Each structure stands twice: as C-alpha cells, then as structure tokens.
mmCIF file of C-alpha atoms in Angstrom:
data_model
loop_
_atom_site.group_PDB
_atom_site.id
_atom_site.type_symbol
_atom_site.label_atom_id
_atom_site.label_comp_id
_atom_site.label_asym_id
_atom_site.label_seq_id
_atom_site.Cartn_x
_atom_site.Cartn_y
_atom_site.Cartn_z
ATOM 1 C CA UNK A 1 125.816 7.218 80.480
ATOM 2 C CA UNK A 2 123.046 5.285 78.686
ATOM 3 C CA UNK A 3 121.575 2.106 79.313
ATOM 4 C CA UNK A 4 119.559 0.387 76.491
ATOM 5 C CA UNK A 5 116.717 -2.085 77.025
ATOM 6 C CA UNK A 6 115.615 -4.297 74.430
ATOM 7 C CA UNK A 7 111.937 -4.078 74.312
ATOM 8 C CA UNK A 8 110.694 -6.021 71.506
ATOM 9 C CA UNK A 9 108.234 -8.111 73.726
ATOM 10 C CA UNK A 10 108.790 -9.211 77.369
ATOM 11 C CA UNK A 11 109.499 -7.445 80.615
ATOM 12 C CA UNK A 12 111.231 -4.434 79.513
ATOM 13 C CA UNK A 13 109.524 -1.783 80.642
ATOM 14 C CA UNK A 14 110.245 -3.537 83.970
ATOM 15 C CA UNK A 15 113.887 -3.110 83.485
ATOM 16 C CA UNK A 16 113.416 0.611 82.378
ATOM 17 C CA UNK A 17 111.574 1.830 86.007
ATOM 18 C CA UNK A 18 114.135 -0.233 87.872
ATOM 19 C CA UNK A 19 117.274 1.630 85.887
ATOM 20 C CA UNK A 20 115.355 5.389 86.005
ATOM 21 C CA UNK A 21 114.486 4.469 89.804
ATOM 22 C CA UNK A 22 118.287 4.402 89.924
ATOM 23 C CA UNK A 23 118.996 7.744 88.527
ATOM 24 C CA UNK A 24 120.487 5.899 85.156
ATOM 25 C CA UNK A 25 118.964 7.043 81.423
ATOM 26 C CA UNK A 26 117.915 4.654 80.314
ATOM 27 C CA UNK A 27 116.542 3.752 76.027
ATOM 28 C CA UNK A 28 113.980 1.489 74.779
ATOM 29 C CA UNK A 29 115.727 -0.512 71.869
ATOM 30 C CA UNK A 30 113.775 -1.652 68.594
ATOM 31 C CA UNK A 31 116.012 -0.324 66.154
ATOM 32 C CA UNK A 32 119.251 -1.203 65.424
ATOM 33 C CA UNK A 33 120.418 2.895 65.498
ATOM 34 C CA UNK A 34 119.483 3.327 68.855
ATOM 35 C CA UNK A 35 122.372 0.913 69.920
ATOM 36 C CA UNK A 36 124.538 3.596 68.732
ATOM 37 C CA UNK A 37 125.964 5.451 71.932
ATOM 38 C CA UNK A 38 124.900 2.787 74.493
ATOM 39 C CA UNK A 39 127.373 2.434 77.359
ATOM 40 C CA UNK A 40 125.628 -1.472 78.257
ATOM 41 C CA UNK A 41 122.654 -3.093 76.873
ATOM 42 C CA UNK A 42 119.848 -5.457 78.529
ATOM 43 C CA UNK A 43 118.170 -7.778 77.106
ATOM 44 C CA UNK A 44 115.277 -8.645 79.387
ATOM 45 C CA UNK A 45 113.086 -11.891 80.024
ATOM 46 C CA UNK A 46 109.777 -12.851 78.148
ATOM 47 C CA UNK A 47 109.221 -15.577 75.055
ATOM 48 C CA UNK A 48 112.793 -16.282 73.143
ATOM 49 C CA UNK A 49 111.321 -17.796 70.199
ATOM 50 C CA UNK A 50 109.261 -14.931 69.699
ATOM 51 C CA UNK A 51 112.195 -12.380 70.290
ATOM 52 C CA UNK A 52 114.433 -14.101 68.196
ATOM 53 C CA UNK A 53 111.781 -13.742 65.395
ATOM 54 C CA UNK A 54 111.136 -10.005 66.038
ATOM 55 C CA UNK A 55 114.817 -9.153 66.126
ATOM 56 C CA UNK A 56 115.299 -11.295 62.686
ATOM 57 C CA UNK A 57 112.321 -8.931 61.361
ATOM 58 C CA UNK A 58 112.880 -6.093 62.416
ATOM 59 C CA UNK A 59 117.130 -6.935 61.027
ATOM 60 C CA UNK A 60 118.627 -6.073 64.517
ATOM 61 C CA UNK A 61 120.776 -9.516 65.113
ATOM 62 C CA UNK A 62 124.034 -8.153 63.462
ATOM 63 C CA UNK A 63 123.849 -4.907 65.106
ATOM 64 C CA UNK A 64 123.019 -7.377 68.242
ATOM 65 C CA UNK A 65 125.951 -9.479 67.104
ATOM 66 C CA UNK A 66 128.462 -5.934 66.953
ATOM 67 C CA UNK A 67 127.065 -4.838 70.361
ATOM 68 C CA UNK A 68 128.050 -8.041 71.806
ATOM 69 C CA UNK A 69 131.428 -8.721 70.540
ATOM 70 C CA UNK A 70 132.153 -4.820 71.420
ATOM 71 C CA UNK A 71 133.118 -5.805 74.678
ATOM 72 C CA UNK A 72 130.709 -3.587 76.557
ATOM 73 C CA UNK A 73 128.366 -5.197 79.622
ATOM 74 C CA UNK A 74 125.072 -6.890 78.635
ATOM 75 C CA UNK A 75 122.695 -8.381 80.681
ATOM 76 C CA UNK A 76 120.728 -11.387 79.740
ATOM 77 C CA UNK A 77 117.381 -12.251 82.111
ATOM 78 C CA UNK A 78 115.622 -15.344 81.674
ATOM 79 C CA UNK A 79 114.713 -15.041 77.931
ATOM 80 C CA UNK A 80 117.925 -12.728 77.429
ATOM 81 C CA UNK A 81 119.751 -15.423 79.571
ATOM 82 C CA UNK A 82 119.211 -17.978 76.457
ATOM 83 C CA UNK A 83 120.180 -14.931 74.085
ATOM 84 C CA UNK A 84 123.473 -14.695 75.360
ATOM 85 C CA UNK A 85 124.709 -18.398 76.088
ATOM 86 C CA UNK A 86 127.013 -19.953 73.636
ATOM 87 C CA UNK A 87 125.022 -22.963 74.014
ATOM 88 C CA UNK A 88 120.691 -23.813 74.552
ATOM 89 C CA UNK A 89 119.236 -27.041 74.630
ATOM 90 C CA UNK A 90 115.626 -27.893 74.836
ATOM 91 C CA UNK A 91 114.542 -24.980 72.146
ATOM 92 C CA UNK A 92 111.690 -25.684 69.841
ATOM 93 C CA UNK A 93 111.475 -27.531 66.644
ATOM 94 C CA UNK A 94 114.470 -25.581 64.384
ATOM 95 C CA UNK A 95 116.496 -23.743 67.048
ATOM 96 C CA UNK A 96 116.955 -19.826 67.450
ATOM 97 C CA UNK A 97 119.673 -17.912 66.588
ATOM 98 C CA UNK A 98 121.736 -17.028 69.576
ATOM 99 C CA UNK A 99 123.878 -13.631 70.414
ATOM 100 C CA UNK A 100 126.246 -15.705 72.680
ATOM 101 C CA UNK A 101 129.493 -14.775 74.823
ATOM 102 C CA UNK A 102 128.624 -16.524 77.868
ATOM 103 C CA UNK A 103 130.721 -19.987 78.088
ATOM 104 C CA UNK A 104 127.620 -21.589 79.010
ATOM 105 C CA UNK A 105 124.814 -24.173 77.924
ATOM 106 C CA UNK A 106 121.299 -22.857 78.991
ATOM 107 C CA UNK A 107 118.194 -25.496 78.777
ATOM 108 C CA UNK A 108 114.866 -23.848 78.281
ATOM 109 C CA UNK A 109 112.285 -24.237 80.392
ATOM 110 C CA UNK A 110 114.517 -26.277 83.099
ATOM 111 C CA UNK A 111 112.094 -25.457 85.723
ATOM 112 C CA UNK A 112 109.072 -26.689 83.163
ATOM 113 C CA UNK A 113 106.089 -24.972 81.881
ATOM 114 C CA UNK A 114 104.468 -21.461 82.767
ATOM 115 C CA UNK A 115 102.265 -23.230 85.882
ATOM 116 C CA UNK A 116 105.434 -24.416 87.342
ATOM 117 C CA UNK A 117 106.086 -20.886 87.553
ATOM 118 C CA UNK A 118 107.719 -20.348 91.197
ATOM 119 C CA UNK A 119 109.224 -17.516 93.874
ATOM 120 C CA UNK A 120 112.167 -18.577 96.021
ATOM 121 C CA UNK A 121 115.337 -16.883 97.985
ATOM 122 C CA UNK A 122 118.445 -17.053 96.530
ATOM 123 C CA UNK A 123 121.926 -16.994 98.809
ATOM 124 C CA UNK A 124 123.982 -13.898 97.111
ATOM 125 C CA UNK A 125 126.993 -13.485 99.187
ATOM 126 C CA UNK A 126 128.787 -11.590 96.489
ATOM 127 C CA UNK A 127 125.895 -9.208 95.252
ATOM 128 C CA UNK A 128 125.610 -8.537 99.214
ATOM 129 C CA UNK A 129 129.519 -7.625 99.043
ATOM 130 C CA UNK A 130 129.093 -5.735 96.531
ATOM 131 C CA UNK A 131 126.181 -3.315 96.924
ATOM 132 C CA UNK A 132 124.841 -4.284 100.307
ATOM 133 C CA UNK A 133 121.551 -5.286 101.888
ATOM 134 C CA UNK A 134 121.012 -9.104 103.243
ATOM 135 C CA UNK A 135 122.648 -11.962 101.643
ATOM 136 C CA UNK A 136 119.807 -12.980 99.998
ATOM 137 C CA UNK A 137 117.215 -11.774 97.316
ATOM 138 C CA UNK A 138 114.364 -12.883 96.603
ATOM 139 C CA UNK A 139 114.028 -14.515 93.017
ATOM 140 C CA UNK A 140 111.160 -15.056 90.335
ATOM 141 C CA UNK A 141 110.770 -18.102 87.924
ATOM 142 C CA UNK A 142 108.776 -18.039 85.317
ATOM 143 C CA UNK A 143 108.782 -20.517 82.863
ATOM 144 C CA UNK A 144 112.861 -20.278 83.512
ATOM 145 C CA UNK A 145 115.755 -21.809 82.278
ATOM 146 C CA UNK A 146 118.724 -22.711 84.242
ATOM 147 C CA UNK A 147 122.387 -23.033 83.817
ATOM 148 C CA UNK A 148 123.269 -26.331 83.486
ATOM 149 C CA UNK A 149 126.829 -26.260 82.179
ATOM 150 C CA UNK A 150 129.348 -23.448 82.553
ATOM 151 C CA UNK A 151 133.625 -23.125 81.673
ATOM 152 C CA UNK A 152 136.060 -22.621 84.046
ATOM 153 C CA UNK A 153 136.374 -18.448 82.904
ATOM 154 C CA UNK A 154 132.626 -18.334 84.403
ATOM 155 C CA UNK A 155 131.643 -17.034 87.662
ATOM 156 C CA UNK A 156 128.911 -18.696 89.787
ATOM 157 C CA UNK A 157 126.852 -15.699 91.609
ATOM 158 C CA UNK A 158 123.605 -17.697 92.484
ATOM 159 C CA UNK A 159 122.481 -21.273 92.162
ATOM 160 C CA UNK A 160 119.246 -22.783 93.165
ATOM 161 C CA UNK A 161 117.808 -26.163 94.633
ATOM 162 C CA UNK A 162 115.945 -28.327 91.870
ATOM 163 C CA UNK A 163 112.194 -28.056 92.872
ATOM 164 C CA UNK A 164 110.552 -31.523 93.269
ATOM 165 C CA UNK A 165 107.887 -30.791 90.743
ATOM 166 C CA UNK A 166 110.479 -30.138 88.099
ATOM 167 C CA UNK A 167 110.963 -33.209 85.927
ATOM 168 C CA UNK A 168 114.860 -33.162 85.249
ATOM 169 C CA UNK A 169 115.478 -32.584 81.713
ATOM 170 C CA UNK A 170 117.686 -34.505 79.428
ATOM 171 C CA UNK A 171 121.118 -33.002 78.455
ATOM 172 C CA UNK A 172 122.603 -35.028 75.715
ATOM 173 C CA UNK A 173 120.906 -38.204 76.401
ATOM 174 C CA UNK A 174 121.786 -38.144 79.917
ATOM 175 C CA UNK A 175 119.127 -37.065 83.145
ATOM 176 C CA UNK A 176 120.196 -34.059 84.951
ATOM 177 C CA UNK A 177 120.448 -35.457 88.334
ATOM 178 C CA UNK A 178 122.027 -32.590 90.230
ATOM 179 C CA UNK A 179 119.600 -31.139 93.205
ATOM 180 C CA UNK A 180 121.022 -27.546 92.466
ATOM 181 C CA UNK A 181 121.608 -25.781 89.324
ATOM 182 C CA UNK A 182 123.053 -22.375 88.479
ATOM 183 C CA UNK A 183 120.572 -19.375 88.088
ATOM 184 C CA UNK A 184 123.029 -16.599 88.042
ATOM 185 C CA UNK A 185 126.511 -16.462 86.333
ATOM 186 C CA UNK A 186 129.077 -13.682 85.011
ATOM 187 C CA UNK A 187 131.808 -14.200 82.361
ATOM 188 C CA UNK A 188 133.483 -10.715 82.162
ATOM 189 C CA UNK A 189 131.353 -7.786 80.937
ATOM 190 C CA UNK A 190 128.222 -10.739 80.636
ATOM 191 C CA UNK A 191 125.889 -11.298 83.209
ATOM 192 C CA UNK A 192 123.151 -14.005 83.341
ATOM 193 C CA UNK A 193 120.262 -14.602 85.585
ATOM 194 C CA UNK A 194 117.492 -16.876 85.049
ATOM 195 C CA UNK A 195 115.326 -15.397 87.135
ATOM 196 C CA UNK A 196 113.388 -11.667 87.086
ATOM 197 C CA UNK A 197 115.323 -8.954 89.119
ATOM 198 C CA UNK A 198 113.460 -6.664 87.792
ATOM 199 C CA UNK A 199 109.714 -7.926 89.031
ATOM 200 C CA UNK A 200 110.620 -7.127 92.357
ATOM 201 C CA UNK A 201 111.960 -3.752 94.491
ATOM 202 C CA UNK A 202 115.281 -5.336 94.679
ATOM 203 C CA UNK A 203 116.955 -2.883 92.761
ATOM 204 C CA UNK A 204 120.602 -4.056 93.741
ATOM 205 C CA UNK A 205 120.881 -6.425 90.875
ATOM 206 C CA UNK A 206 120.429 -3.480 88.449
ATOM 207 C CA UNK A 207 122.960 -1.478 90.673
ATOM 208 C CA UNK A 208 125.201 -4.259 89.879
ATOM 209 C CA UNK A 209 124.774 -3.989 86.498
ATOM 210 C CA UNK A 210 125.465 -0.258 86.048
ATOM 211 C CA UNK A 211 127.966 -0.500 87.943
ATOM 212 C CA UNK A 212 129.517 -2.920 85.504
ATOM 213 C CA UNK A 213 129.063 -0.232 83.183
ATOM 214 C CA UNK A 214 130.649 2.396 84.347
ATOM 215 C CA UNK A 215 133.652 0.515 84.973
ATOM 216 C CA UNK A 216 133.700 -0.495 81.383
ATOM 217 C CA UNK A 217 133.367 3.126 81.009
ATOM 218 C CA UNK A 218 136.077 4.052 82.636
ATOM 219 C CA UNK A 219 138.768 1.457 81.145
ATOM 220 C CA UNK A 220 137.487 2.713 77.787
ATOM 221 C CA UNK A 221 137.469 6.596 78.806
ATOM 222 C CA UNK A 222 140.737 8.632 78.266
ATOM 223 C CA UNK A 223 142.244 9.877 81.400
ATOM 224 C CA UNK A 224 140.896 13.245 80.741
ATOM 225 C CA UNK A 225 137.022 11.902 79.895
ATOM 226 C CA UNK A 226 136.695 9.525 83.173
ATOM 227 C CA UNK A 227 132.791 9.572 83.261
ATOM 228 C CA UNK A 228 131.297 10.736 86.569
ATOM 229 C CA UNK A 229 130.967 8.677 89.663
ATOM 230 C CA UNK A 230 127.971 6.354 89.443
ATOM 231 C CA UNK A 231 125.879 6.094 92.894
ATOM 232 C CA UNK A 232 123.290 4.098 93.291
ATOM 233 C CA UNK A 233 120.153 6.067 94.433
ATOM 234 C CA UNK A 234 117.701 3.781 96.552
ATOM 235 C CA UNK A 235 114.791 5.841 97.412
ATOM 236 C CA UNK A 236 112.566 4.774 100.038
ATOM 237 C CA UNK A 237 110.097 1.872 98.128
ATOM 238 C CA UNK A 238 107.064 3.365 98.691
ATOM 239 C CA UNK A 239 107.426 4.892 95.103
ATOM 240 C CA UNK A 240 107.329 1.938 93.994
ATOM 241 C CA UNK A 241 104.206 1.045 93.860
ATOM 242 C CA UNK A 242 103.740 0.729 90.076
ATOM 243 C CA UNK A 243 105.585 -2.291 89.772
ATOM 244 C CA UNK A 244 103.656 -5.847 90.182
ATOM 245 C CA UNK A 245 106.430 -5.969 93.139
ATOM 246 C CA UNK A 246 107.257 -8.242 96.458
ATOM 247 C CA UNK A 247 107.675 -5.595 98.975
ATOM 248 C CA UNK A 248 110.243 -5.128 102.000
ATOM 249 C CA UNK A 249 113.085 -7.326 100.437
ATOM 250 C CA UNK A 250 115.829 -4.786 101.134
ATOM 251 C CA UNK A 251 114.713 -1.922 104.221
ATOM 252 C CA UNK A 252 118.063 -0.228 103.764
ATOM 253 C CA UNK A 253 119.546 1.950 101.092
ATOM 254 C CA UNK A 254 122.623 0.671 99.335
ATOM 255 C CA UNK A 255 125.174 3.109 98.262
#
C-alpha cells in the first residue's frame, strides 16, 4: 500500500517522515504518473496560490481531478484543506482552481496573516476513539483557514475557539460572529484539517488517515486480494528528532 504526497511546495516532506515513521511507503508526487497505483493521496499545507499555479504548470489538475472523483481517501491540510473544499472565499484577486469533494466553504486566512500564526489544543474525542492517546492534540496555525460552512453529509472532528486577535472575516457580506469555527472535518473518504498534524510527533492523525486507506482498500480488494492488516507502529519519539516538533504530546503507543 502506497501513500502519495504532493510535494510541489509546502510541508511535504513533513508528511513523508510522519507516514515512513509509521511503517507506510510512502511517494513524493510532481508528476501526474506517479498517481498511478496510489492507494490515498495527501495534499499537504503551504501557499495555495502558488500550488495551484505549479500544479496548472506542471498539467497535474485533471489527473488531480481523476484521483479525486476515484473515490479513494485524500487528505487536505491547511493549503490542501482549500484544495479540496467545494467552496473558498477570501482567495486573491482571480480565484484558484479547486479539486473539491468536501461539502464545505473554506475562507483563507480566517485566522489572518502569517504573524497571527498560533499553537493551541484541540478536543478530539473521536481521533482518541479511534487510535488512542489523550483526547486532545495539540494543533498548529499558520496563516490557516477555517471551516466556516459545512452540509449535513459532513462530519465535525475538531473545532476551535476564534482567537481575539483574529478580525472576523466577511462571508457574503455578513461578519462571522461565531466564537468557534471548524478546523477539522470528514465527508467520506475526505478529510480536512486546517491545522499542521504533521509539524508535530502526533503521529495519530496520519494513523487515521492510513487507516482510512486501507479500509478503502479493502472494500475495493476482491475477497481473495484483502491487503494485509495495517498497524500503526509508534516508536518511542526520541527518533524524532528531525522534525521542527512539540515534544511529549502522546507518551503512549497507539496500536
């Protein structure tokens, strides 16, 4: 089972360590051939506008486009988050093309500009469920968006409390007034987080994700093919060292 990464600018390599530190394989993606074979695809955080341009470039928005009406899991952070919403407001001058299949509307920058930049804890009951550790994770902003808007066929995993510095954005002529917003949301085989899993040792959000994956896997997979097992490997964190990371968030190992 394969894992691609987008890595056309932004924090993929990131995502890579955190997927390999899980025992996955996983692909650096900047041509449209290397999608072939992919079991899930992520499409990591960093500038949108300028990964919108480098995918038009480099011709990778149909294959994109196939990948994401295949029905197999993707994985949108920050940046990525934008990529796959149906909907963005608050983009620059003339749009960017979006990949879509979230039922959501995504403002950029909702939390403002890169110096508004913030760390916080986000309540995750269900990732806790699901792959263990506390009920909470710890959560990077950086220059985010949020998820203002969502349909009724979208889960809510995390939301966050509207930081006082952050001016509230108009949606449609209207002030956001809400004092929380969604920052974490899955439709199906789609997940969103506006946030950056993958900046600290928290590797349960990844675990998540594969794990999405191989069920996808398995639906697809004749009765006679079912792909192996995936378990998640947490290794102690002290290997981790390599990774701008915010240590001690999870002590034990999730399985």
């Amino acid at each position: 089972m394969a894992i691609g990464v987008l890595a056309l600018q932004g924090s993929f390599h990131e995502h890579v360590l955190a997927l390999r530190r899980l025992g996955v394989h996983a692909i650096e993606v900047r041509k449209a051939d290397q999608l072939d074979g992919l079991a899930g695809l992520i499409i990591p955080g960093g500038e949108s506008t300028t990964m919108a341009k480098l995918a038009n470039q480099y011709n990778l928005f149909p294959a994109l486009k196939d990948f994401s009406t295949s029905g197999k899991p993707m994985w949108g952070t920050c940046a990525g988050l934008i990529f796959l919403a149906d909907r963005a407001t608050g983009l620059k001058d003339g749009g960017q093309e979006l990949l879509g299949g979230l039922d959501c509307t995504v403002h950029r920058n909702f939390f403002g500009s890169q110096v508004n930049s913030f760390e916080t804890e986000l309540a995750v009951p269900a990732l806790a469920a699901s792959e263990g550790g506390p009920p909470r994770c710890r959560a990077v902003f950086i220059r985010a968006p949020a998820i203002v808007e969502f349909g009724s066929s979208v889960e809510q995993i995390a939301d966050c409390e509207v930081p006082s510095f952050s001016a509230p954005p108009s949606l449609e002529g209207e002030m956001f007034t809400r004092r929380r917003v969604a920052v974490a949301v899955r439709q199906g085989n789609f997940l969103g987080t506006a946030f950056h899993p993958e900046l600290t040792s928290d590797t349960r959000w990844h675990s998540y994700f594969v794990k999405m994956v191989q069920a996808f896997e398995e639906v697809a997979a004749s009765s006679a093919l079912v792909p192996q097992k995936f378990c998640c490997r947490n290794d102690s964190f002290e290997e981790m060292k390599d990774l701008p990371i915010f240590e001690g968030l999870v002590q034990e190992k999730i399985l």
